[in-house]
Amino acid sequence: MLESPADCLCKWVSVKGVSSKGTFEAGFFRSAGTESWFLGIWYKNVAERTYVWVGNREEPLHSSNGTLEVDDDQLVIRDKSKSVWFSTRRESSSSSTTTAVAQLLENGSLVLKDVNNDNPEDFFWQSFDEPTDTILAEMKLVWNYQNRYLTSWRAFDDPRPGNYVFRFETPQYPVLSIWYKAFLLYRSGPWNGYKFIGAPSLFRLEWKDQQISYLSINTTTTSPDYTRVQLDNDGSVRHYTWNQIVKKWDQQWSSSLCTRNAYCRVGSSSLACECIPGFEFGSLNVTTKECVQKKNGTCNGDDHFSLVRKMNLPDSRNAKSNPSITKPEQCGKICLGDCTCTAYSISISLETDNWSCITWSRDLLDLRSYFEEGLDLYVRTAGKKKSKTGLIVGTCVCILVVLPLLALFCYWRRIKKRKRERATTAASSIDNFSQEIGHGGFGYVYKGVLASGEEIAVKKLSQLSKQGLDEFRTEVRSISRLRHLNIVRLYGWSVYKEEKLLIYEYLVNGSLERHLFG
């Protein structure tokens, strides 16, 4: 975190430390990430310390004994007697005839001006001319031979210049871009007259003398108070507005930023990046996760293409166009014939107004995926495309083997379930074998009643009986075939573990033995 120098021994000479309405405050602050001191500007009435400009980013003070002084129409930061930073006088400013003063304006700009002249065109210097990582409502990024741009902090607690740069390029066809060192990470669509395609109507462009263009925040679509656009230390450009109710910064917009050979899904709640086919995230370095190729291509015709749908076209500055090729298959052959080609697509050509083949070489930059629109992008992937024939055949064989086994298993489970149900029904019908009506060497006979109210006789074979399972089955088959008025009918049978039951028709006149032998 960054600390406020409550006990700072800084010396201010002819400087107003707070803007007229108390929106901004300027002073020296100490960075916990470097243990050094910097000249900065921040919001005074925002509880969460938020810096909008830092002066001596490359030459920090190593103690709190630094001073900010006005010396010959220049602002100078001195570390004891040594000058570590000074402002550069604007070429358009007039010469000073009276005392020069430094003043913090209500718009957040620290200016050096003639004490009697408030005309911005005559300021000797202003902090808006040397932006750091933030654009405020009245700040302008100027394109006039030397591009004025934003540079990120090195870390969240280190104001020194980082590796990310945000700027607008090519004044004839302006686009917004984010760079990591020499690599392009983000590129908006071109200016269409009122906004940058692919970005919200947050920025505006102005032309002066048909040569100089200015990029600034569009205050007609956002409130100028407590609003800022910041290039964060992770390389993303974000638009923030202060929420006075909950006392925090609300993020209104963020650039969808992914490294080369990676893409994000525009409109998704997740801002996570995904590698294109054939690539995977490598080791995490200091700044970002890079997508590296899983396997190098052979360039011998064995590579294939993976289709990624609903994509924007990658950065096309180094792409090759083939207007005479209009079919994806033909375009793919052209790409395979070039060892450096990494992807191709079929898109409308602005020159011919017809479909045209476009190929890209080496790394793919500025990739995004859309939910409802976009083009098909064919990415070159190392190795031959795996055939689906083997998979289909294997699946069919598995189905043919597994289904009969599964049917057999289900049938076996069903038979066992029926046996258990029969045993349970018989046991419940005879009141748990409590009403005995006869017995013999085979076992016992019990009286029972079915759920329908019909009386039955249940013959329970004793475990001491010599009748085994085969004899039991023979008895069941024999009796079940007999049909006679004077022979009891067999209703059913049950075998569960060692227990064997026969369910007969119940005869109310008693057993045949009682009638024969009295």
Short mmCIF file of C-alpha atoms in Angstrom, two decimals:
data_model
loop_
_atom_site.label_atom_id
_atom_site.label_comp_id
_atom_site.label_asym_id
_atom_site.label_seq_id
_atom_site.Cartn_x
_atom_site.Cartn_y
_atom_site.Cartn_z
CA MET A 1 0.00 0.00 0.00
CA LEU A 2 0.97 3.67 -0.32
CA GLU A 3 1.35 5.92 2.65
CA SER A 4 0.47 9.56 3.18
CA PRO A 5 3.40 11.65 4.46
CA ALA A 6 1.78 13.09 7.54
CA ASP A 7 5.17 14.07 8.92
CA CYS A 8 6.72 15.03 5.57
CA LEU A 9 9.46 17.65 5.80
CA CYS A 10 8.84 18.67 2.19
CA LYS A 11 9.43 22.31 1.36
CA TRP A 12 6.88 24.02 -0.91
CA VAL A 13 7.80 27.31 -2.54
CA SER A 14 4.96 29.35 -4.17
CA VAL A 15 2.78 26.26 -4.47
CA LYS A 16 -0.90 25.69 -3.60
CA GLY A 17 -1.14 22.14 -2.30
CA VAL A 18 -4.95 21.84 -2.64
CA SER A 19 -7.17 22.79 -5.58
CA SER A 20 -9.65 25.64 -5.17
CA LYS A 21 -12.68 23.45 -4.35
CA GLY A 22 -10.70 20.80 -2.56
CA THR A 23 -11.09 18.05 -5.18
CA PHE A 24 -7.38 17.35 -5.64
CA GLU A 25 -4.31 17.52 -3.47
CA ALA A 26 -0.61 17.57 -4.43
CA GLY A 27 2.42 16.65 -2.39
CA PHE A 28 5.12 14.09 -1.78
CA PHE A 29 4.17 10.53 -0.87
CA ARG A 30 6.14 7.45 0.07
CA SER A 31 5.77 4.20 -1.86
CA ALA A 32 5.82 1.03 0.18
CA GLY A 33 6.95 -0.91 -2.87
CA THR A 34 10.16 1.08 -3.21
CA GLU A 35 10.47 2.91 0.14
CA SER A 36 11.06 6.03 -1.99
CA TRP A 37 9.34 9.40 -2.22
CA PHE A 38 7.48 10.78 -5.25
CA LEU A 39 5.72 14.02 -6.19
CA GLY A 40 2.09 13.16 -6.88
CA ILE A 41 -1.48 14.35 -7.27
CA TRP A 42 -4.43 12.49 -5.74
CA TYR A 43 -8.12 12.94 -4.88
CA LYS A 44 -8.34 14.76 -1.55
CA ASN A 45 -11.84 13.73 -0.45
CA VAL A 46 -11.69 10.07 -1.56
CA ALA A 47 -11.01 7.74 1.33
CA GLU A 48 -9.24 5.25 -0.90
CA ARG A 49 -6.00 7.04 -1.82
CA THR A 50 -6.06 7.29 -5.63
CA TYR A 51 -3.15 8.87 -7.50
CA VAL A 52 -3.76 10.48 -10.89
CA TRP A 53 -0.25 11.79 -11.65
CA VAL A 54 3.32 11.15 -10.51
CA GLY A 55 6.21 13.47 -11.34
CA ASN A 56 9.61 12.02 -10.62
CA ARG A 57 8.81 8.42 -11.59
CA GLU A 58 12.29 7.66 -12.89
CA GLU A 59 14.16 9.63 -10.24
CA PRO A 60 12.47 9.03 -6.85
CA LEU A 61 13.66 10.69 -3.66
CA HIS A 62 15.36 8.43 -1.15
CA SER A 63 14.27 10.47 1.87
CA SER A 64 11.54 12.89 2.92
CA ASN A 65 13.90 15.85 2.84
CA GLY A 66 13.21 16.69 -0.82
CA THR A 67 11.89 20.06 -1.93
CA LEU A 68 9.76 21.33 -4.81
CA GLU A 69 10.83 24.78 -5.95
CA VAL A 70 10.19 27.27 -8.72
CA ASP A 71 13.46 28.17 -10.39
CA ASP A 72 13.63 30.32 -13.52
CA ASP A 73 10.19 29.42 -14.88
CA GLN A 74 10.74 25.75 -14.06
CA LEU A 75 9.53 23.39 -11.36
CA VAL A 76 12.46 21.60 -9.78
CA ILE A 77 12.61 18.71 -7.31
CA ARG A 78 15.78 18.68 -5.28
CA ASP A 79 17.16 15.99 -3.03
CA LYS A 80 19.07 18.26 -0.65
CA SER A 81 21.21 20.24 -3.13
CA LYS A 82 20.91 17.85 -6.10
CA SER A 83 18.22 18.34 -8.78
CA VAL A 84 16.48 15.04 -9.57
CA TRP A 85 13.60 16.31 -11.73
CA PHE A 86 12.55 19.49 -13.51
CA SER A 87 9.64 20.51 -15.75
CA THR A 88 10.09 21.14 -19.48
CA ARG A 89 8.94 24.54 -20.68
CA ARG A 90 6.23 24.52 -23.36
CA GLU A 91 7.27 25.97 -26.71
CA SER A 92 3.96 27.83 -27.09
CA SER A 93 4.22 29.62 -23.73
CA SER A 94 5.14 33.30 -23.50
CA SER A 95 8.07 34.67 -21.54
CA SER A 96 7.54 35.56 -17.91
CA THR A 97 7.85 39.19 -16.85
CA THR A 98 6.67 38.70 -13.30
CA THR A 99 6.78 36.02 -10.65
CA ALA A 100 6.06 32.43 -11.78
CA VAL A 101 3.91 30.33 -9.49
CA ALA A 102 2.90 26.68 -9.36
CA GLN A 103 -0.80 26.06 -8.86
CA LEU A 104 -2.95 22.96 -8.59
CA LEU A 105 -6.10 23.50 -10.66
CA GLU A 106 -9.52 22.08 -9.89
CA ASN A 107 -9.34 19.79 -12.93
CA GLY A 108 -6.34 17.98 -11.40
CA SER A 109 -3.57 19.62 -13.39
CA LEU A 110 -0.49 21.06 -11.68
CA VAL A 111 0.57 24.12 -13.71
CA LEU A 112 3.45 26.59 -13.73
CA LYS A 113 2.27 29.98 -14.89
CA ASP A 114 2.68 33.73 -14.71
CA VAL A 115 1.08 34.94 -11.51
CA ASN A 116 -1.01 37.44 -13.53
CA ASN A 117 -1.91 35.23 -16.50
CA ASP A 118 -4.53 32.46 -16.28
CA ASN A 119 -4.67 31.69 -20.01
CA PRO A 120 -3.91 27.96 -20.44
CA GLU A 121 -2.20 28.64 -23.76
CA ASP A 122 0.39 30.74 -21.93
CA PHE A 123 1.17 28.26 -19.15
CA PHE A 124 4.89 27.56 -18.91
CA TRP A 125 4.21 23.94 -18.06
CA GLN A 126 1.35 21.68 -16.93
CA SER A 127 1.22 18.11 -15.65
CA PHE A 128 -1.44 17.28 -18.27
CA ASP A 129 1.35 17.53 -20.87
CA GLU A 130 3.25 14.72 -19.14
CA PRO A 131 0.59 12.09 -18.27
CA THR A 132 1.48 9.01 -16.28
CA ASP A 133 -1.12 6.22 -16.06
CA THR A 134 -4.39 8.21 -15.84
CA ILE A 135 -6.58 10.39 -18.08
CA LEU A 136 -8.81 12.92 -16.31
CA ALA A 137 -11.86 14.63 -17.78
CA GLU A 138 -10.05 17.69 -19.22
CA MET A 139 -6.77 15.95 -20.08
CA LYS A 140 -5.85 15.38 -23.72
CA LEU A 141 -3.50 12.87 -25.26
CA VAL A 142 -1.99 14.69 -28.25
CA TRP A 143 -0.74 13.29 -31.53
CA ASN A 144 1.69 15.79 -33.02
CA TYR A 145 4.76 14.02 -34.37
CA GLN A 146 5.54 12.81 -30.84
CA ASN A 147 2.78 10.65 -29.42
CA ARG A 148 1.62 11.38 -25.86
CA TYR A 149 0.61 8.18 -24.10
CA LEU A 150 -0.05 6.51 -20.74
CA THR A 151 2.50 4.26 -19.02
CA SER A 152 1.45 1.84 -16.30
CA TRP A 153 2.93 1.61 -12.82
CA ARG A 154 5.56 -1.09 -12.39
CA ALA A 155 3.45 -2.68 -9.64
CA PHE A 156 0.38 -1.71 -7.62
CA ASP A 157 2.66 -0.12 -4.98
CA ASP A 158 5.49 0.99 -7.29
CA PRO A 159 4.89 4.20 -9.32
CA ARG A 160 7.98 3.77 -11.46
CA PRO A 161 7.27 3.24 -15.20
CA GLY A 162 5.99 -0.23 -16.01
CA ASN A 163 6.01 -2.23 -19.25
CA TYR A 164 2.51 -1.40 -20.54
CA VAL A 165 1.66 1.57 -22.78
CA PHE A 166 -1.77 2.85 -23.86
CA ARG A 167 -2.08 5.27 -26.76
CA PHE A 168 -3.96 6.09 -29.93
CA GLU A 169 -2.17 5.66 -33.24
CA THR A 170 -2.22 6.68 -36.88
CA PRO A 171 -4.13 9.99 -36.92
CA GLN A 172 -5.51 9.22 -40.40
CA TYR A 173 -7.17 5.98 -39.20
CA PRO A 174 -7.11 6.29 -35.39
CA VAL A 175 -7.25 3.17 -33.19
CA LEU A 176 -6.68 2.61 -29.48
CA SER A 177 -3.88 0.22 -28.61
CA ILE A 178 -2.15 -1.35 -25.61
CA TRP A 179 1.44 -2.51 -25.89
CA TYR A 180 3.59 -4.70 -23.70
CA LYS A 181 7.11 -3.59 -24.55
CA ALA A 182 7.24 -4.17 -28.34
CA PHE A 183 4.23 -6.51 -28.47
CA LEU A 184 0.72 -5.35 -29.36
CA LEU A 185 -1.78 -6.73 -26.86
CA TYR A 186 -4.99 -4.84 -27.59
CA ARG A 187 -6.34 -2.92 -30.55
CA SER A 188 -9.76 -1.32 -30.83
CA GLY A 189 -11.67 -0.96 -34.03
CA PRO A 190 -11.11 2.25 -36.01
CA TRP A 191 -12.79 5.57 -35.27
CA ASN A 192 -16.17 5.62 -37.05
CA GLY A 193 -16.95 9.28 -36.54
CA TYR A 194 -18.35 9.14 -33.03
CA LYS A 195 -16.68 6.20 -31.25
CA PHE A 196 -14.00 3.55 -31.56
CA ILE A 197 -15.51 0.29 -32.84
CA GLY A 198 -15.42 -2.34 -30.10
CA ALA A 199 -15.11 0.25 -27.32
CA PRO A 200 -17.80 2.29 -25.52
CA SER A 201 -18.46 5.92 -26.43
CA LEU A 202 -16.11 6.90 -23.63
CA PHE A 203 -13.49 8.71 -25.71
CA ARG A 204 -13.68 11.53 -28.17
CA LEU A 205 -11.33 12.80 -30.86
CA GLU A 206 -10.74 16.39 -31.91
CA TRP A 207 -8.79 17.81 -34.81
CA LYS A 208 -6.92 21.09 -34.84
CA ASP A 209 -5.53 22.59 -38.02
CA GLN A 210 -6.38 19.27 -39.70
CA GLN A 211 -3.14 17.86 -38.31
CA ILE A 212 -3.15 17.58 -34.55
CA SER A 213 -5.61 15.16 -33.00
CA TYR A 214 -6.60 14.98 -29.32
CA LEU A 215 -7.92 12.03 -27.39
CA SER A 216 -9.92 12.86 -24.27
CA ILE A 217 -12.77 11.59 -22.11
CA ASN A 218 -16.21 12.23 -23.60
CA THR A 219 -17.90 14.26 -20.86
CA THR A 220 -21.22 14.21 -22.74
CA THR A 221 -21.63 10.51 -21.87
CA THR A 222 -20.03 10.47 -18.41
CA SER A 223 -19.92 12.89 -15.49
CA PRO A 224 -16.65 14.90 -15.46
CA ASP A 225 -16.41 14.86 -11.66
CA TYR A 226 -14.55 11.98 -10.06
CA THR A 227 -14.15 10.01 -13.27
CA ARG A 228 -10.90 8.67 -14.66
CA VAL A 229 -9.46 6.24 -17.21
CA GLN A 230 -6.48 4.33 -15.90
CA LEU A 231 -3.92 1.95 -17.40
CA ASP A 232 -3.51 -0.50 -14.52
CA ASN A 233 -0.29 -2.34 -13.78
CA ASP A 234 -1.80 -5.58 -15.19
CA GLY A 235 -2.05 -4.00 -18.65
CA SER A 236 -5.82 -3.38 -18.70
CA VAL A 237 -7.39 0.00 -19.38
CA ARG A 238 -10.34 0.64 -17.06
CA HIS A 239 -12.87 3.42 -16.67
CA TYR A 240 -13.73 4.25 -13.04
CA THR A 241 -16.31 6.55 -11.44
CA TRP A 242 -16.55 7.27 -7.72
CA ASN A 243 -19.64 5.93 -5.95
CA GLN A 244 -20.30 8.31 -3.10
CA ILE A 245 -22.97 6.06 -1.53
CA VAL A 246 -20.82 2.98 -1.01
CA LYS A 247 -17.55 4.94 -0.95
CA LYS A 248 -15.71 3.02 -3.63
CA TRP A 249 -14.69 3.21 -7.29
CA ASP A 250 -17.12 1.54 -9.69
CA GLN A 251 -15.59 0.01 -12.80
CA GLN A 252 -17.60 1.10 -15.86
CA TRP A 253 -15.51 -0.51 -18.58
CA SER A 254 -12.40 -2.59 -19.06
CA SER A 255 -10.40 -3.47 -22.14
CA SER A 256 -10.55 -7.20 -22.82
CA LEU A 257 -6.86 -7.94 -22.66
CA CYS A 258 -5.24 -11.24 -23.49
CA THR A 259 -1.72 -12.10 -24.49
CA ARG A 260 -0.74 -13.29 -27.95
CA ASN A 261 -2.33 -16.56 -29.13
CA ALA A 262 -5.08 -16.17 -26.50
CA TYR A 263 -8.61 -14.79 -26.61
CA CYS A 264 -11.39 -13.72 -24.26
CA ARG A 265 -15.15 -13.97 -24.64
CA VAL A 266 -16.69 -10.52 -25.08
CA GLY A 267 -19.83 -10.10 -22.96
CA SER A 268 -18.97 -12.94 -20.61
CA SER A 269 -19.01 -12.38 -16.85
CA SER A 270 -15.57 -13.95 -16.76
CA LEU A 271 -12.60 -12.03 -18.14
CA ALA A 272 -10.39 -15.11 -18.19
CA CYS A 273 -8.35 -15.70 -21.34
CA GLU A 274 -8.23 -18.97 -23.24
CA CYS A 275 -5.45 -20.26 -25.47
CA ILE A 276 -6.26 -20.99 -29.10
CA PRO A 277 -6.21 -24.67 -30.20
CA GLY A 278 -2.74 -26.18 -30.20
CA PHE A 279 -1.54 -23.83 -27.45
CA GLU A 280 -1.49 -23.97 -23.65
CA PHE A 281 -0.53 -21.63 -20.82
CA GLY A 282 3.17 -21.77 -20.08
CA SER A 283 4.89 -20.86 -16.83
CA LEU A 284 3.73 -17.70 -15.08
CA ASN A 285 6.31 -14.97 -15.52
CA VAL A 286 6.52 -11.64 -13.76
CA THR A 287 3.86 -9.87 -15.80
CA THR A 288 1.53 -12.20 -17.65
CA LYS A 289 0.65 -15.76 -18.63
CA GLU A 290 1.79 -16.62 -22.14
CA CYS A 291 0.22 -19.20 -24.44
CA VAL A 292 2.92 -21.49 -25.81
CA GLN A 293 2.62 -24.07 -28.57
CA LYS A 294 2.05 -27.63 -27.35
CA LYS A 295 3.87 -29.18 -30.29
CA ASN A 296 5.87 -27.57 -33.09
CA GLY A 297 4.53 -27.99 -36.59
CA THR A 298 6.39 -30.24 -39.02
CA CYS A 299 5.70 -28.24 -42.18
CA ASN A 300 5.53 -31.49 -44.16
CA GLY A 301 1.81 -31.52 -44.80
CA ASP A 302 0.86 -33.38 -41.63
CA ASP A 303 -0.62 -30.34 -39.84
CA HIS A 304 -4.36 -29.70 -39.73
CA PHE A 305 -6.68 -26.80 -38.83
CA SER A 306 -8.91 -26.37 -35.79
CA LEU A 307 -12.03 -24.26 -36.26
CA VAL A 308 -12.81 -21.49 -33.76
CA ARG A 309 -16.19 -19.87 -34.43
CA LYS A 310 -17.52 -16.34 -33.89
CA MET A 311 -14.13 -14.66 -33.67
CA ASN A 312 -12.89 -11.22 -34.59
CA LEU A 313 -10.05 -11.26 -37.07
CA PRO A 314 -6.57 -10.99 -35.50
CA ASP A 315 -4.41 -7.93 -36.00
CA SER A 316 -4.18 -7.80 -39.79
CA ARG A 317 -1.29 -5.39 -40.33
CA ASN A 318 1.00 -8.28 -41.34
CA ALA A 319 -1.72 -10.49 -42.85
CA LYS A 320 -1.76 -11.59 -46.48
CA SER A 321 -4.83 -11.25 -48.67
CA ASN A 322 -5.72 -13.56 -51.56
CA PRO A 323 -8.75 -11.97 -53.28
CA SER A 324 -9.03 -14.73 -55.89
CA ILE A 325 -9.49 -17.45 -53.23
CA THR A 326 -13.02 -17.58 -51.80
CA LYS A 327 -13.37 -21.11 -50.37
CA PRO A 328 -12.01 -22.23 -46.98
CA GLU A 329 -10.52 -25.45 -48.39
CA GLN A 330 -8.48 -23.57 -50.99
CA CYS A 331 -7.37 -21.01 -48.42
CA GLY A 332 -6.25 -23.83 -46.09
CA LYS A 333 -4.03 -25.32 -48.81
CA ILE A 334 -2.34 -21.94 -49.25
CA CYS A 335 -1.70 -21.71 -45.51
CA LEU A 336 -0.29 -25.25 -45.34
CA GLY A 337 2.09 -24.35 -48.15
CA ASP A 338 3.60 -21.57 -46.02
CA CYS A 339 5.59 -22.84 -43.02
CA THR A 340 5.09 -19.54 -41.16
CA CYS A 341 1.30 -19.45 -41.65
CA THR A 342 -0.58 -19.96 -38.36
CA ALA A 343 -4.22 -19.26 -39.28
CA TYR A 344 -6.60 -18.27 -42.04
CA SER A 345 -10.13 -16.99 -42.49
CA ILE A 346 -12.59 -15.98 -45.20
CA SER A 347 -13.74 -12.38 -44.89
CA ILE A 348 -15.31 -9.63 -46.98
CA SER A 349 -12.66 -7.64 -48.83
CA LEU A 350 -13.16 -3.86 -48.80
CA GLU A 351 -11.41 -3.66 -52.17
CA THR A 352 -13.52 -6.19 -54.07
CA ASP A 353 -16.60 -6.33 -51.80
CA ASN A 354 -16.41 -10.13 -52.12
CA TRP A 355 -15.27 -12.95 -49.89
CA SER A 356 -11.52 -13.23 -49.77
CA CYS A 357 -8.86 -15.50 -48.21
CA ILE A 358 -6.72 -13.97 -45.44
CA THR A 359 -3.72 -15.73 -43.86
CA TRP A 360 -1.70 -14.82 -40.77
CA SER A 361 1.88 -15.70 -39.92
CA ARG A 362 3.46 -16.44 -36.56
CA ASP A 363 1.76 -15.06 -33.38
CA LEU A 364 -1.93 -14.07 -33.45
CA LEU A 365 -2.68 -10.80 -31.67
CA ASP A 366 -5.85 -9.11 -30.43
CA LEU A 367 -8.18 -12.12 -30.45
CA ARG A 368 -11.74 -11.95 -29.13
CA SER A 369 -14.73 -14.25 -29.26
CA TYR A 370 -18.34 -13.08 -29.56
CA PHE A 371 -21.63 -14.75 -28.65
CA GLU A 372 -23.76 -13.66 -31.60
CA GLU A 373 -21.43 -12.44 -34.33
CA GLY A 374 -17.95 -12.95 -35.69
CA LEU A 375 -16.15 -15.03 -38.31
CA ASP A 376 -14.74 -18.54 -38.52
CA LEU A 377 -11.01 -18.64 -37.75
CA TYR A 378 -9.02 -21.73 -38.75
CA VAL A 379 -5.97 -22.18 -36.52
CA ARG A 380 -3.09 -24.35 -37.67
CA THR A 381 -2.49 -27.27 -35.28
CA ALA A 382 0.50 -29.60 -35.34
CA GLY A 383 -0.03 -33.22 -36.36
CA LYS A 384 -2.63 -35.02 -38.40
CA LYS A 385 -6.25 -34.68 -37.45
CA LYS A 386 -7.41 -37.68 -35.45
CA SER A 387 -9.82 -39.89 -37.37
CA LYS A 388 -13.26 -40.41 -35.90
CA THR A 389 -13.69 -43.85 -37.55
CA GLY A 390 -11.83 -45.76 -34.82
CA LEU A 391 -13.76 -43.95 -32.13
CA ILE A 392 -17.10 -44.77 -33.79
CA VAL A 393 -16.20 -48.44 -34.26
CA GLY A 394 -14.95 -48.77 -30.72
CA THR A 395 -18.09 -47.16 -29.36
CA CYS A 396 -20.33 -49.52 -31.36
CA VAL A 397 -18.42 -52.60 -30.16
CA CYS A 398 -18.68 -51.47 -26.56
CA ILE A 399 -22.41 -50.93 -26.95
CA LEU A 400 -22.91 -54.38 -28.50
CA VAL A 401 -21.01 -56.04 -25.64
CA VAL A 402 -22.26 -53.98 -22.74
CA LEU A 403 -25.98 -53.93 -23.60
CA PRO A 404 -26.52 -57.75 -23.49
CA LEU A 405 -24.54 -57.99 -20.27
CA LEU A 406 -26.55 -55.16 -18.80
CA ALA A 407 -29.84 -56.83 -19.85
CA LEU A 408 -28.72 -60.14 -18.34
CA PHE A 409 -27.76 -58.44 -15.10
CA CYS A 410 -31.11 -56.63 -14.90
CA TYR A 411 -32.96 -59.93 -15.53
CA TRP A 412 -30.98 -61.64 -12.75
CA ARG A 413 -31.70 -58.79 -10.34
CA ARG A 414 -35.38 -58.96 -11.23
CA ILE A 415 -35.55 -62.74 -10.55
CA LYS A 416 -33.87 -62.29 -7.19
CA LYS A 417 -36.25 -59.49 -6.33
CA ARG A 418 -39.25 -61.65 -7.18
CA LYS A 419 -37.92 -64.44 -4.99
CA ARG A 420 -37.53 -62.08 -2.06
CA GLU A 421 -41.01 -60.68 -2.64
CA ARG A 422 -42.49 -64.19 -2.71
CA ALA A 423 -40.78 -65.13 0.55
CA THR A 424 -41.84 -61.88 2.15
CA THR A 425 -45.45 -62.28 0.93
CA ALA A 426 -45.64 -65.88 2.12
CA ALA A 427 -44.23 -65.05 5.52
CA SER A 428 -46.63 -62.17 6.01
CA SER A 429 -49.59 -64.25 4.77
CA ILE A 430 -49.10 -66.95 7.44
CA ASP A 431 -48.55 -64.49 10.27
CA ASN A 432 -44.86 -65.29 10.52
CA PHE A 433 -45.43 -69.12 10.74
CA SER A 434 -47.57 -68.91 13.92
CA GLN A 435 -50.58 -71.18 12.93
CA GLU A 436 -49.35 -74.75 12.38
CA ILE A 437 -51.88 -77.21 10.88
CA GLY A 438 -49.65 -80.26 10.22
CA HIS A 439 -46.14 -81.64 10.03
CA GLY A 440 -44.12 -84.62 8.83
CA GLY A 441 -40.63 -85.70 7.79
CA PHE A 442 -40.63 -83.05 5.11
CA GLY A 443 -41.30 -80.21 7.54
CA TYR A 444 -44.35 -78.22 8.67
CA VAL A 445 -47.58 -76.88 7.18
CA TYR A 446 -49.01 -73.53 8.22
CA LYS A 447 -52.30 -71.82 7.57
CA GLY A 448 -52.29 -68.36 6.12
CA VAL A 449 -54.46 -65.74 4.45
CA LEU A 450 -53.57 -63.81 1.29
CA ALA A 451 -54.15 -60.09 0.96
CA SER A 452 -57.27 -60.91 -1.10
CA GLY A 453 -58.73 -62.82 1.89
CA GLU A 454 -58.25 -66.29 0.36
CA GLU A 455 -56.98 -68.96 2.79
CA ILE A 456 -53.83 -70.92 1.88
CA ALA A 457 -51.67 -73.71 3.22
CA VAL A 458 -47.91 -73.11 3.20
CA LYS A 459 -45.57 -76.08 3.29
CA LYS A 460 -42.18 -75.13 4.75
CA LEU A 461 -39.51 -77.74 4.10
CA SER A 462 -37.29 -78.47 7.06
CA GLN A 463 -33.57 -77.93 6.73
CA LEU A 464 -33.16 -81.46 8.19
CA SER A 465 -35.18 -82.91 5.30
CA LYS A 466 -33.30 -84.99 2.77
CA GLN A 467 -35.14 -83.24 -0.03
CA GLY A 468 -32.70 -81.01 -1.85
CA LEU A 469 -33.20 -78.31 -4.41
CA ASP A 470 -33.48 -80.75 -7.32
CA GLU A 471 -36.18 -82.80 -5.56
CA PHE A 472 -37.96 -79.56 -4.67
CA ARG A 473 -37.99 -78.45 -8.32
CA THR A 474 -39.27 -81.90 -9.40
CA GLU A 475 -42.13 -81.68 -6.90
CA VAL A 476 -43.07 -78.24 -8.12
CA ARG A 477 -43.12 -79.32 -11.77
CA SER A 478 -45.14 -82.48 -11.01
CA ILE A 479 -47.82 -80.92 -8.85
CA SER A 480 -48.21 -77.87 -11.09
CA ARG A 481 -49.11 -80.16 -14.00
CA LEU A 482 -51.83 -82.03 -12.08
CA ARG A 483 -55.38 -80.85 -12.48
CA HIS A 484 -57.98 -82.87 -10.46
CA LEU A 485 -60.98 -82.01 -8.36
CA ASN A 486 -59.72 -84.05 -5.39
CA ILE A 487 -56.09 -82.89 -5.49
CA VAL A 488 -55.08 -79.60 -3.97
CA ARG A 489 -53.77 -77.01 -6.36
CA LEU A 490 -50.29 -75.50 -6.15
CA TYR A 491 -50.51 -71.68 -6.09
CA GLY A 492 -46.80 -70.92 -5.99
CA TRP A 493 -43.41 -71.55 -4.51
CA SER A 494 -40.49 -69.59 -3.07
CA VAL A 495 -36.78 -70.26 -2.57
CA TYR A 496 -34.73 -67.75 -0.59
CA LYS A 497 -31.28 -68.84 0.60
CA GLU A 498 -31.88 -72.14 2.49
CA GLU A 499 -35.62 -71.59 2.90
CA LYS A 500 -38.05 -73.41 0.56
CA LEU A 501 -41.82 -72.83 0.57
CA LEU A 502 -44.78 -74.34 -1.32
CA ILE A 503 -48.08 -72.45 -1.33
CA TYR A 504 -51.16 -74.72 -1.72
CA GLU A 505 -54.88 -74.36 -1.85
CA TYR A 506 -56.29 -74.69 1.71
CA LEU A 507 -58.77 -77.58 2.31
CA VAL A 508 -61.13 -76.98 5.21
CA ASN A 509 -61.90 -80.71 5.79
CA GLY A 510 -58.50 -81.54 7.20
CA SER A 511 -55.82 -83.94 5.98
CA LEU A 512 -56.43 -87.22 4.09
CA GLU A 513 -54.61 -89.12 6.86
CA ARG A 514 -57.34 -88.25 9.42
CA HIS A 515 -60.08 -89.57 7.14
CA LEU A 516 -58.25 -92.84 6.31
CA PHE A 517 -56.89 -93.79 9.70
CA GLY A 518 -59.25 -91.92 11.98
#
